[in-house]
Coordinates of C-alpha atoms in Angstrom, one line a residue:
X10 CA 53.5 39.5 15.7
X11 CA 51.8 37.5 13.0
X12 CA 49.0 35.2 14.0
X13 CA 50.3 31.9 15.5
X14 CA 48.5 28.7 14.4
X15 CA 48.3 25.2 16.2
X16 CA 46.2 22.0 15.1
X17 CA 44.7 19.8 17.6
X18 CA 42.2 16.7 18.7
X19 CA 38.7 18.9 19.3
X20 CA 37.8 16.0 21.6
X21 CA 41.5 15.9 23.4
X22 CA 40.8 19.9 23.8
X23 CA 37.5 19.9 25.1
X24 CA 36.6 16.1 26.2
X25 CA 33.4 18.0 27.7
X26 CA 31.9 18.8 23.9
X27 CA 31.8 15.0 22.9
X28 CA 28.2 14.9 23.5
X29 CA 27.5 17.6 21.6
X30 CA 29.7 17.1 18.5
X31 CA 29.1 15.4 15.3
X32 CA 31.8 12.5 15.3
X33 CA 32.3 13.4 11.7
X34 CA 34.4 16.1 12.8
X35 CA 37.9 15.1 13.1
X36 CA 40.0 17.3 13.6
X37 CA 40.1 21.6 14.3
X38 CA 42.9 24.0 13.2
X39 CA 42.4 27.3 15.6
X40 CA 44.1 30.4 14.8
X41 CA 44.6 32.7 17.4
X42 CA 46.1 35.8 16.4
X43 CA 47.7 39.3 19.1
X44 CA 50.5 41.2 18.8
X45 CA 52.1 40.2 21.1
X46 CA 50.3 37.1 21.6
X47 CA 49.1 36.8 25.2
X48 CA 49.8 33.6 26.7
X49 CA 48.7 34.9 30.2
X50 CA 45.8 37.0 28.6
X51 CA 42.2 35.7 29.7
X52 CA 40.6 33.8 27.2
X53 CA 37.9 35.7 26.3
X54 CA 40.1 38.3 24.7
X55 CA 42.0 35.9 22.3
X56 CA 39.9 35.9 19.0
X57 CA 39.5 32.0 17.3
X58 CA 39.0 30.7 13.9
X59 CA 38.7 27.5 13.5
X60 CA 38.2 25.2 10.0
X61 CA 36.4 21.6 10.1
X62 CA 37.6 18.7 8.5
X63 CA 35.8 15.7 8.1
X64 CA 36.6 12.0 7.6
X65 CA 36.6 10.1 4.4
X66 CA 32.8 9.2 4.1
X67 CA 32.1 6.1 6.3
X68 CA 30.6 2.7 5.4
X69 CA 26.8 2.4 7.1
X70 CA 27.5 -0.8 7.6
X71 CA 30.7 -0.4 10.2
X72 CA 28.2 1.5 12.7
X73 CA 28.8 5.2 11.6
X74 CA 25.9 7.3 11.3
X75 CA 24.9 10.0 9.4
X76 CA 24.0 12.8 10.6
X77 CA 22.1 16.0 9.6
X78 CA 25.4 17.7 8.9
X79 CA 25.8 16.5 5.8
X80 CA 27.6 19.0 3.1
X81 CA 25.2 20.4 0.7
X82 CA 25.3 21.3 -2.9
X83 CA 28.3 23.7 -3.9
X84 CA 28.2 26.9 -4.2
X85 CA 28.8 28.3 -7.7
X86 CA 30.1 25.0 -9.0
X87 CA 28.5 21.8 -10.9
X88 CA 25.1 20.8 -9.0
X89 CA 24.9 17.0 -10.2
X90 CA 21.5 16.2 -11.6
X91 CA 19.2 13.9 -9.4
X92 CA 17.5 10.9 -11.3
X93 CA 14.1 12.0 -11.8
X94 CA 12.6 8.5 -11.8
X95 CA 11.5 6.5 -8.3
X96 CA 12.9 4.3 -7.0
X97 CA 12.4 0.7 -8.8
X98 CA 9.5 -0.9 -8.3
X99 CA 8.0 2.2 -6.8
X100 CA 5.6 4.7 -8.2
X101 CA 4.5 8.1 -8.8
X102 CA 0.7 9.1 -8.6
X103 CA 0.3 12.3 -10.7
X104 CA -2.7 13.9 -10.8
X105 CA -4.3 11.4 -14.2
X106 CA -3.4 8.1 -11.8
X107 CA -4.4 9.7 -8.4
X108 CA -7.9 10.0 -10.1
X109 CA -8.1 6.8 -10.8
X110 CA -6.1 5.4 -7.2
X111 CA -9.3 7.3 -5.6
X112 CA -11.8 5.9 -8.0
X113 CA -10.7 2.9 -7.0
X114 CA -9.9 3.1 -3.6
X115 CA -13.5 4.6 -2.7
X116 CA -14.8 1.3 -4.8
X117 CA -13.1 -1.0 -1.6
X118 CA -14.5 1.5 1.0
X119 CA -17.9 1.4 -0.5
X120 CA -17.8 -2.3 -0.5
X121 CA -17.4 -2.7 2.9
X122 CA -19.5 -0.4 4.1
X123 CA -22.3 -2.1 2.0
X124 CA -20.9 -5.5 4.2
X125 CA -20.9 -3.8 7.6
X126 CA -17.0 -3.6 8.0
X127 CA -15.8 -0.8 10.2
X128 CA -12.2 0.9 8.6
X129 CA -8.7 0.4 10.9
X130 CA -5.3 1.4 9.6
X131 CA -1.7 0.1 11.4
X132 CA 2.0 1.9 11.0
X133 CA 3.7 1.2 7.9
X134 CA 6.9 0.6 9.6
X135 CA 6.6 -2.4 12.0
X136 CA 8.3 -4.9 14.3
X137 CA 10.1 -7.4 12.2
X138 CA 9.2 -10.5 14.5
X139 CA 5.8 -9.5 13.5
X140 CA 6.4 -11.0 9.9
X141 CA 9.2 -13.5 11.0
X142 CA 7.0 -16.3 12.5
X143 CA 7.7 -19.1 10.9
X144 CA 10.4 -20.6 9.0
X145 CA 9.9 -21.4 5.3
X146 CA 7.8 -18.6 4.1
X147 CA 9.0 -16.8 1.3
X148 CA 7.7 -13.6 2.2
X149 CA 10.8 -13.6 5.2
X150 CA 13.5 -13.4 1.9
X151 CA 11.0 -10.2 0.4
X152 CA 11.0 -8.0 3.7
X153 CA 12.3 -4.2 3.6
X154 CA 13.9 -4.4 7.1
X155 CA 17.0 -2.7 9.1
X156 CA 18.0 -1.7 12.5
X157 CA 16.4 1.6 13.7
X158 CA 18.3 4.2 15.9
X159 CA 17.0 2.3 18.3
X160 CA 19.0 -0.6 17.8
X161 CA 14.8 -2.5 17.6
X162 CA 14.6 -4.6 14.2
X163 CA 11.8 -3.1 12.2
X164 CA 10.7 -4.0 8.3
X165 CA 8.2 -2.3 6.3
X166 CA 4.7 -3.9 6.1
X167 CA 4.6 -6.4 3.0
X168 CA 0.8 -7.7 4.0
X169 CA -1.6 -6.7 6.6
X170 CA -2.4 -9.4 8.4
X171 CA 0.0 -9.7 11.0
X172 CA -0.6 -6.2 11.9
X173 CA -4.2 -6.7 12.1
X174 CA -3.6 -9.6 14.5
X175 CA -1.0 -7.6 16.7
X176 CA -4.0 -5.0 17.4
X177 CA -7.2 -7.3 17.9
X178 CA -4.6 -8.9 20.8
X179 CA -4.1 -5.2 21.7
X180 CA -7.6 -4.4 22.1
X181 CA -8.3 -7.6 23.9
X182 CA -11.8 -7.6 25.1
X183 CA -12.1 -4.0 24.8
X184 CA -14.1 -5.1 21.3
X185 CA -16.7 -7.9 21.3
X186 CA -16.3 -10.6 18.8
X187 CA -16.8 -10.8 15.6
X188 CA -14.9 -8.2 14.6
X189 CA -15.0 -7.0 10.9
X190 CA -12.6 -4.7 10.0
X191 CA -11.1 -3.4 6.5
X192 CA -8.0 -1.1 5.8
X193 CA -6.8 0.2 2.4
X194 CA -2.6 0.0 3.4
X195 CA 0.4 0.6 1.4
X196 CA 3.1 -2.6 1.7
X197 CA 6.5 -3.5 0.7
X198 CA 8.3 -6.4 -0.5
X199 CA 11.7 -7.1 -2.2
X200 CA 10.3 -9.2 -5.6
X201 CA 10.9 -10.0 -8.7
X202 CA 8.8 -7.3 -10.7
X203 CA 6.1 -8.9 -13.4
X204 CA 3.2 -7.4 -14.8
X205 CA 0.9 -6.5 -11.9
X206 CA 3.6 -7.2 -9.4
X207 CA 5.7 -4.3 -7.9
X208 CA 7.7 -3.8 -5.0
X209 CA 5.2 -1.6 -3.4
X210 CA 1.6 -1.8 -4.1
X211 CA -1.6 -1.0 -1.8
X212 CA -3.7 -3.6 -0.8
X213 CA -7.4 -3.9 0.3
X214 CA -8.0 -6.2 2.9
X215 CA -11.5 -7.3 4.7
X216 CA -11.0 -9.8 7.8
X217 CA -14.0 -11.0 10.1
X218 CA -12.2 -12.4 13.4
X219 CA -14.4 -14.9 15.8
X220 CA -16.8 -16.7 13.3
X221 CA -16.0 -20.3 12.9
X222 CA -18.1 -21.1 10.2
X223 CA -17.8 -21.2 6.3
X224 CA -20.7 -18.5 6.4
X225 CA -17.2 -16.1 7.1
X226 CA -15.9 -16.8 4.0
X227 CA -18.9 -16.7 1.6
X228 CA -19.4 -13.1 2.9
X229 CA -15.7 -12.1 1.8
X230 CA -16.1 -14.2 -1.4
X231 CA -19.4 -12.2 -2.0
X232 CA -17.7 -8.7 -1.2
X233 CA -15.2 -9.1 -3.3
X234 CA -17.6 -10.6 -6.5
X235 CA -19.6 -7.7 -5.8
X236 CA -16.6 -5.1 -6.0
X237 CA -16.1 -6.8 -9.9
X238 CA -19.6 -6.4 -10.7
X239 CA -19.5 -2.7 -9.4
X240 CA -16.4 -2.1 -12.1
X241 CA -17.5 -4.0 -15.2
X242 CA -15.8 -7.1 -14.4
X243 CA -18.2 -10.4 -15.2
X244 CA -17.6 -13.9 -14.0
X245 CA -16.4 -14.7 -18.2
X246 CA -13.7 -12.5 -16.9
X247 CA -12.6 -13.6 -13.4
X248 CA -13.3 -16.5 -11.2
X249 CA -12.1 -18.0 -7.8
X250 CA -10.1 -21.0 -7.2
X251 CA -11.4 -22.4 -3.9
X252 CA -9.7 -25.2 -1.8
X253 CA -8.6 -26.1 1.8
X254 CA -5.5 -26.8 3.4
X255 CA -7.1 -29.4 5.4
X256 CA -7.4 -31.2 1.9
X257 CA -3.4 -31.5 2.1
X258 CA -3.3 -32.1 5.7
X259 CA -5.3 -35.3 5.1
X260 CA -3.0 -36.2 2.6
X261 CA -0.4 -35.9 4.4
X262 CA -1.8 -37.3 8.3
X263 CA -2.3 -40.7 5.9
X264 CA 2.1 -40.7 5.0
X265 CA 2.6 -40.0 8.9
X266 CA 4.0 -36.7 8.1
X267 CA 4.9 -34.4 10.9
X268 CA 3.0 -31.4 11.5
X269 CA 5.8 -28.9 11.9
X270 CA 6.0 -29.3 7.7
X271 CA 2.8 -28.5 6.8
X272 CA 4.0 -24.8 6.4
X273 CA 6.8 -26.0 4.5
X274 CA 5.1 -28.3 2.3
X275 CA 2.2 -25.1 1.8
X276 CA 4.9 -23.0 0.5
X277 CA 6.1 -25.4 -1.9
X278 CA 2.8 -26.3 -3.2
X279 CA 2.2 -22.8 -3.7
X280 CA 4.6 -22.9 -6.8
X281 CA 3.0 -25.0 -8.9
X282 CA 2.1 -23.3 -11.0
X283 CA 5.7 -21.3 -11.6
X284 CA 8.0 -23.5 -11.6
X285 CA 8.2 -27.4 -13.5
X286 CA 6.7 -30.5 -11.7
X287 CA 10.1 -32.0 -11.2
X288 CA 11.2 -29.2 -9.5
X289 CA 8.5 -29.4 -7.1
X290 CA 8.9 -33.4 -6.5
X291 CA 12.7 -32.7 -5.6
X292 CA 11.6 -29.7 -3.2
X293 CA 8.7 -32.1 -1.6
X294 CA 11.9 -34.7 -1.1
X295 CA 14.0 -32.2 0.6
X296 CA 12.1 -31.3 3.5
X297 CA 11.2 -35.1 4.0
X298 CA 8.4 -36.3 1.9
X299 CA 8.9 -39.9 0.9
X300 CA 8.5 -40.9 -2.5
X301 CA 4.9 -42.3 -2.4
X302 CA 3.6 -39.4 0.0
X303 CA 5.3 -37.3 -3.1
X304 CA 3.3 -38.9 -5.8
X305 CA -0.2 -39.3 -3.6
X306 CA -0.2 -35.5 -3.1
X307 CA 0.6 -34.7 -6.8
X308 CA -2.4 -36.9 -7.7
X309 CA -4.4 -35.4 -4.9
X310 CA -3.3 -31.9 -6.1
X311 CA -4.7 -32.5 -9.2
X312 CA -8.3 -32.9 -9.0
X313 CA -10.4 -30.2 -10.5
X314 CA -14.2 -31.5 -8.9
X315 CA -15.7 -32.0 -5.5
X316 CA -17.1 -35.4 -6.8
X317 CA -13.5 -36.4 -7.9
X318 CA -11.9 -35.3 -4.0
X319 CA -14.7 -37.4 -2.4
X320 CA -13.7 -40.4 -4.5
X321 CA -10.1 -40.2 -3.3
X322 CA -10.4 -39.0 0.1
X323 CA -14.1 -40.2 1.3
X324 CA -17.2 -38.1 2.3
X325 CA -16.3 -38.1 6.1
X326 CA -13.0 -35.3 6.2
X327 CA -13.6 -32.1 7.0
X328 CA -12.1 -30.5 4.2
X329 CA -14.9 -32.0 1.7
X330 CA -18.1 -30.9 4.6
X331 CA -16.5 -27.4 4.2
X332 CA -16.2 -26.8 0.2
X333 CA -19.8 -28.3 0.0
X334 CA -21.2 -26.0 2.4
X335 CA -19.4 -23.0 0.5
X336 CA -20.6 -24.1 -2.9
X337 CA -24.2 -24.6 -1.5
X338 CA -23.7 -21.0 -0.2
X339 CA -22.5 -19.8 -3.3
X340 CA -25.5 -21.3 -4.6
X341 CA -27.9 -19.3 -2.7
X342 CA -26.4 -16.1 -2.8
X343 CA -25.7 -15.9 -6.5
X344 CA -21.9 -16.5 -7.0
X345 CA -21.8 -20.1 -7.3
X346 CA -20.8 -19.0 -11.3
X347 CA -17.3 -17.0 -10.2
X348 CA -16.5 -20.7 -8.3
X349 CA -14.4 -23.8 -9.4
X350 CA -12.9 -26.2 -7.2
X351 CA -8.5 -26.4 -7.7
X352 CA -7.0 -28.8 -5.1
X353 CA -4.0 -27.1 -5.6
X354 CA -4.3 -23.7 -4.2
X355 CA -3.0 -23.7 -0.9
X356 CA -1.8 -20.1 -1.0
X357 CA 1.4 -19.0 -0.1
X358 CA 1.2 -18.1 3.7
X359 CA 2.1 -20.8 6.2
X360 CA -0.5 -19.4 8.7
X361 CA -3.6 -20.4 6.5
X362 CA -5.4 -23.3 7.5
X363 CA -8.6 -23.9 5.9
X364 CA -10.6 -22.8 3.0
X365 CA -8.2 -20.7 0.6
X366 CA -9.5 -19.0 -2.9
X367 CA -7.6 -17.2 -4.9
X368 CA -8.9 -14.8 -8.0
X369 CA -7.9 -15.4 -11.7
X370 CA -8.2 -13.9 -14.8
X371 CA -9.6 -16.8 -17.2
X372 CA -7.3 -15.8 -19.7
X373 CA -4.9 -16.5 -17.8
X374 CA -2.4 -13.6 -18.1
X375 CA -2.0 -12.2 -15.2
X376 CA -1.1 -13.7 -11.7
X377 CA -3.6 -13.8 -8.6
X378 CA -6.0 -11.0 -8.6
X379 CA -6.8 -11.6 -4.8
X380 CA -6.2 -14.0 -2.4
X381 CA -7.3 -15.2 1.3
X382 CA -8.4 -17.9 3.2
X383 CA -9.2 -19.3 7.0
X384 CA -6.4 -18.9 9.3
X385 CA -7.6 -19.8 13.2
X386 CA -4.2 -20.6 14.6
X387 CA -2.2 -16.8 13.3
X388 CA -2.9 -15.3 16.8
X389 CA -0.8 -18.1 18.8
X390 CA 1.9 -17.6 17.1
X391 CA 2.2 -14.3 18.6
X392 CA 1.4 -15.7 22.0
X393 CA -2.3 -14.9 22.7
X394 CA -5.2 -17.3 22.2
X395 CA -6.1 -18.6 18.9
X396 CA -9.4 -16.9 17.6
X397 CA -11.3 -18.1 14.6
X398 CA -10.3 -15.9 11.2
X399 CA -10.5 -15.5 7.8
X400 CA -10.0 -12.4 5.1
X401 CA -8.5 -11.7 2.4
X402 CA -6.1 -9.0 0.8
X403 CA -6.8 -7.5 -2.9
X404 CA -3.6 -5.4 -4.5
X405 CA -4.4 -2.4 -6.5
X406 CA -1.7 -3.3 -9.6
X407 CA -3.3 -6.4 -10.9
X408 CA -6.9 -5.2 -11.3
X409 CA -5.8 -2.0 -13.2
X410 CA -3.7 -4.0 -15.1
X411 CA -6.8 -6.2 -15.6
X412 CA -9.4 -2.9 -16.2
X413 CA -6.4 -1.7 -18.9
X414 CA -6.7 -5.4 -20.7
X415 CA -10.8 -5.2 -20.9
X416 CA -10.8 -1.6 -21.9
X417 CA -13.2 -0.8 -18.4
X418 CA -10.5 2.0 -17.2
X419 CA -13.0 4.7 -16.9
X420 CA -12.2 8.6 -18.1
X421 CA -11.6 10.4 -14.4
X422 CA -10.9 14.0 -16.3
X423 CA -10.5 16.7 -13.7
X424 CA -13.9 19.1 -13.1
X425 CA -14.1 22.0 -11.2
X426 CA -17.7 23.4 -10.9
X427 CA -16.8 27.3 -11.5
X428 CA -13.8 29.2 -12.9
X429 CA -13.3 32.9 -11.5
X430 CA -11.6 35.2 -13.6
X431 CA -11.2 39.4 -12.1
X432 CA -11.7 41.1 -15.7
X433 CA -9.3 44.2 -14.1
X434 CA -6.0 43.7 -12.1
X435 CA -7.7 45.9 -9.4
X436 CA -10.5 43.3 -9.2
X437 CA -8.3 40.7 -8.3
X438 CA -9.4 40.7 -4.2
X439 CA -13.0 40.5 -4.9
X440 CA -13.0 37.9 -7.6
X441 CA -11.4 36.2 -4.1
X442 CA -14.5 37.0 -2.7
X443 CA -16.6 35.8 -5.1
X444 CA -14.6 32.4 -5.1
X445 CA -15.1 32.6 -1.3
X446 CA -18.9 32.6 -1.5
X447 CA -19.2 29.9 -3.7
X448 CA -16.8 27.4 -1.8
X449 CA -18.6 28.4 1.4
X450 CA -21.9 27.1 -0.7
X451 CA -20.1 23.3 -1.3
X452 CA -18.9 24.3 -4.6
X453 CA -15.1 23.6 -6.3
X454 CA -13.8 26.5 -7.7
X455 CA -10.8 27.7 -9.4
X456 CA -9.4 31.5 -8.8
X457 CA -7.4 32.7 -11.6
X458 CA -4.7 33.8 -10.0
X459 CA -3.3 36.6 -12.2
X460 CA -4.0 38.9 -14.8
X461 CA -4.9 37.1 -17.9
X462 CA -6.5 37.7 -21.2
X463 CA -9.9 36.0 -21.5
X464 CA -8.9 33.6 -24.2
X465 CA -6.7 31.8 -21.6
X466 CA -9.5 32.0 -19.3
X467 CA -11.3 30.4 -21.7
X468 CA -8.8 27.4 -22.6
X469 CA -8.8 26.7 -18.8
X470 CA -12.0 26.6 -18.1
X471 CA -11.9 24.0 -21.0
X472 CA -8.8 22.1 -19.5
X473 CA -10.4 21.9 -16.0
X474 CA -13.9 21.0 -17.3
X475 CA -15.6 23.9 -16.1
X476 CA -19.1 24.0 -15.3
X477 CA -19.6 27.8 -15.0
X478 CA -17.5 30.7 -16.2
X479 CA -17.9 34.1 -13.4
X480 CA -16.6 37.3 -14.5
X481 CA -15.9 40.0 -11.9
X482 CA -15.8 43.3 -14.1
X483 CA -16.0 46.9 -12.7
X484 CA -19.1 48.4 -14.3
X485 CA -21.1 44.9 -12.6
X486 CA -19.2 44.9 -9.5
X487 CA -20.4 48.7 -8.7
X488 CA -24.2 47.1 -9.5
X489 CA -23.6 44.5 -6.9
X490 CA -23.4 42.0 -9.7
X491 CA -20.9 39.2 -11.6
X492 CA -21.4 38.2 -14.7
X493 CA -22.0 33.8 -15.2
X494 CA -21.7 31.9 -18.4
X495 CA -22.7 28.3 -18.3
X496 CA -19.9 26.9 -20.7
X497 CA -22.2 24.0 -21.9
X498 CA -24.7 25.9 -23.6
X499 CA -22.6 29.6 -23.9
X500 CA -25.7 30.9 -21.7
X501 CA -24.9 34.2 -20.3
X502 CA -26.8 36.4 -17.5
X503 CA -25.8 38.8 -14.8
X504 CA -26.9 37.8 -10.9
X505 CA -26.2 39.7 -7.4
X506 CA -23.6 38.3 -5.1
X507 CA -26.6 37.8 -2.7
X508 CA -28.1 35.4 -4.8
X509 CA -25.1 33.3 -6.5
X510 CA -25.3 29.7 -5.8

């Protein structure tokens, strides 16, 4: 009898297997095959084939989910090619720019540990309520964020703030205050890509949490000076613009204006710089400003000198005690030069809310080099306790692009201390062994891995910047011996394994 076919639901078949199948899987075609066919014959004799068919590929966004059964490429057919390049506004870090990611990385560590700041480090991938506190921030429009398995609302870090505040809460008064912490963290945001500006960069930051006193951010100020004198950067080069939000909340307490747009108003000010005057009058008008209050803060916003604020504002606000005090700090300590006074930073974060600085090139073609400020009310937003804080956050993109434009970029060539090269095929385990020794002794060394003439050798001990050639040869290796040449000088001499350091 030939073999009899029948098509059917898998799920109508066998309503047990729907935890265990993909949902992909539509549909099975079973072939069962006897001669005769034995409708009364027990099931474990009748032989099944069965083929899959899957559904037209869904839509993520209707709720379907990919699984890990996904079809591979075919067999024996056209493999299309993948597009080399990341993803944009992402990079690669071969080994040339992981050189110089480490050189500069270990510059922030150093840094801080010359300040006393102990290293933390968060998850990457975080609660989006964390970054969704207030209304009005641009930084909400800029957030990598999607629904997790979990059906929990997550985003991709794009500062480190928030995520340092979520853990000092944590911690509680497991750690005594103040607290002064650093992390070196990778973050995301959805931008507009300019020179210096990607849509994922690393960022240094250095936060002290539970000093209330301007003393908090001359430190950081200082840190961050001394981390431009450490890599050739001068104060010709780079300075700080240094303000205070309670500048524009005087301004604003004199026009009656409510304190729920403060942030608002922040954000807008922020732009100053980036988009026409007019634009930011109309923008001022829309969330409420009236037409005076519009024109005093433009004129406020303007002034360039302590001397100048005092004369509009008086000698008795806060916001003037505190820039004095910093400048007189700045004095002492030796970075009064890297200051100026700009009423009209106000940085772009509504939770600021004192003293903000931001770092400049002074030729003006690049955007912010750093950024931070005060900002004593972040940790009531998330429902604990306001605590007194400042730091700040420094992106890696804009000061290489800045090292590039100055010509500091140092060389970073690769250097391995010792190349070992087995001068017979046989030799190959004990050149090993040789290699073994001298990486037991702290040393970097590179093993060449197969048979190869020694003018190769040669041209890769030259590539690698090789300190020492050793040569594992037969008649040596039977005296207990391996031949060294010190590349720099073509020095050569024989020395027993015993003694090779």
């Amino acid at each position: 009898m030939p073999a009899t076919s029948f098509s059917c639901s898998f799920l109508s078949l066998q309503p047990r297997f729907n935890s265990y199948v993909n949902p992909i899987f539509r549909s099975l075609t079973f072939q069962l095959s006897s001669s005769p066919f034995p409708f009364n014959a027990p099931f474990s004799s009748i032989r099944i084939r069965c083929s899959l068919s899957r559904p037209a590929e869904t839509n993520s966004t209707t709720g379907g989910r990919s699984g890990a059964l996904t079809p591979g490429p075919s067999v024996g057919g056209d493999v299309q090619k993948i597009d080399v390049n990341p993803p944009k506004g992402t990079r690669d870090f071969p080994p040339e720019d992981m050189r110089l990611r480490n050189w500069l990385f270990n510059h922030f560590k150093e840094v801080s540990w010359l300040y006393g700041f102990e290293e933390v480090d968060y998850p990457v991938l975080e609660s989006e309520a964390l970054f969704t506190r207030k209304a009005g921030e641009e930084i909400k429009d800029q957030l990598y964020c999607f629904e997790d398995r979990g059906n929990r609302r997550v985003a991709l870090r794009p500062e480190l703030t928030p995520s340092l505040a979520r853990l000092v809460i944590q911690k509680g008064k497991s750690v005594s205050l103040p607290i002064k912490w650093f992390t070196v963290g990778q973050c995301w945001r959805y931008e507009r890509m300019t020179r210096g500006r990607r849509r994922e960069h690393y960022q240094w930051n250095m936060d002290i949490i539970g000093v209330p006193g301007v003393m908090a951010e001359a430190e950081l100020i200082s840190s961050v000076v001394t981390l431009f004198k450490r890599i050739g950067i001068t104060e010709s080069d780079v300075g700080f613009k240094v303000s205070s939000r309670k500048v524009l909340q005087e301004v604003l307490n004199c026009y009656s204006v409510p304190e729920y747009l403060f942030g608002k108003v922040c954000v807008i000010i922020d732009k100053i710089e980036k988009i026409p005057v007019d634009e930011i009058k109309k923008e001022l008008k829309a969330v409420g400003l009236s037409q005076e209050a519009v024109q005093k803060l433009l004129q406020v916003l303007s002034v360039k000198s302590l001397a100048e604020l005092e004369e509009r504002l008086g000698s008795s606000g806060e916001a003037l005690a505190d820039l004095k005090q910093l400048f007189s700090l700045a004095e002492k300590t030796g970075f009064s030069k890297w200051l100026q006074f700009d009423a009209s930073v106000v940085r772009g974060l509504a939770y600021y809310t004192g003293i903000v600085f931001e770092g400049f090139d002074r030729e003006g073609k690049l955007r912010a080099i750093c950024g931070g400020g005060r900002y004593d009310h972040l940790f009531s937003t998330f429902g604990a306790d306001d605590i007194a804080a400042c730091g700040f956050g420094f992106g890696d993109a804009v000061i290489v692009e800045l090292l590039k434009e100055k010509g500091l970029l140092p060389e970073l060539n690769l250097h391995i201390d010792n190349i070992v090269c087995a001068l017979d095929e046989d030799l190959q385990g004990c050149a090993a062994m040789v290699a073994n020794i001298l990486r037991e002794k702290g040393h970097s060394v590179e093993l060449v891995l197969e048979s190869k003439p020694l003018k190769w050798v040669f041209k890769r001990a030259a590539r690698v910047n090789a300190e020492r050639l050793v040569l594992v040869g037969n008649s040596e290796w039977q005296r207990g011996v391996v031949g060294v040449k010190i590349l720099s000088t073509a020095e050569q001499y024989e020395v027993k394994l015993e003694d090779l350091k």
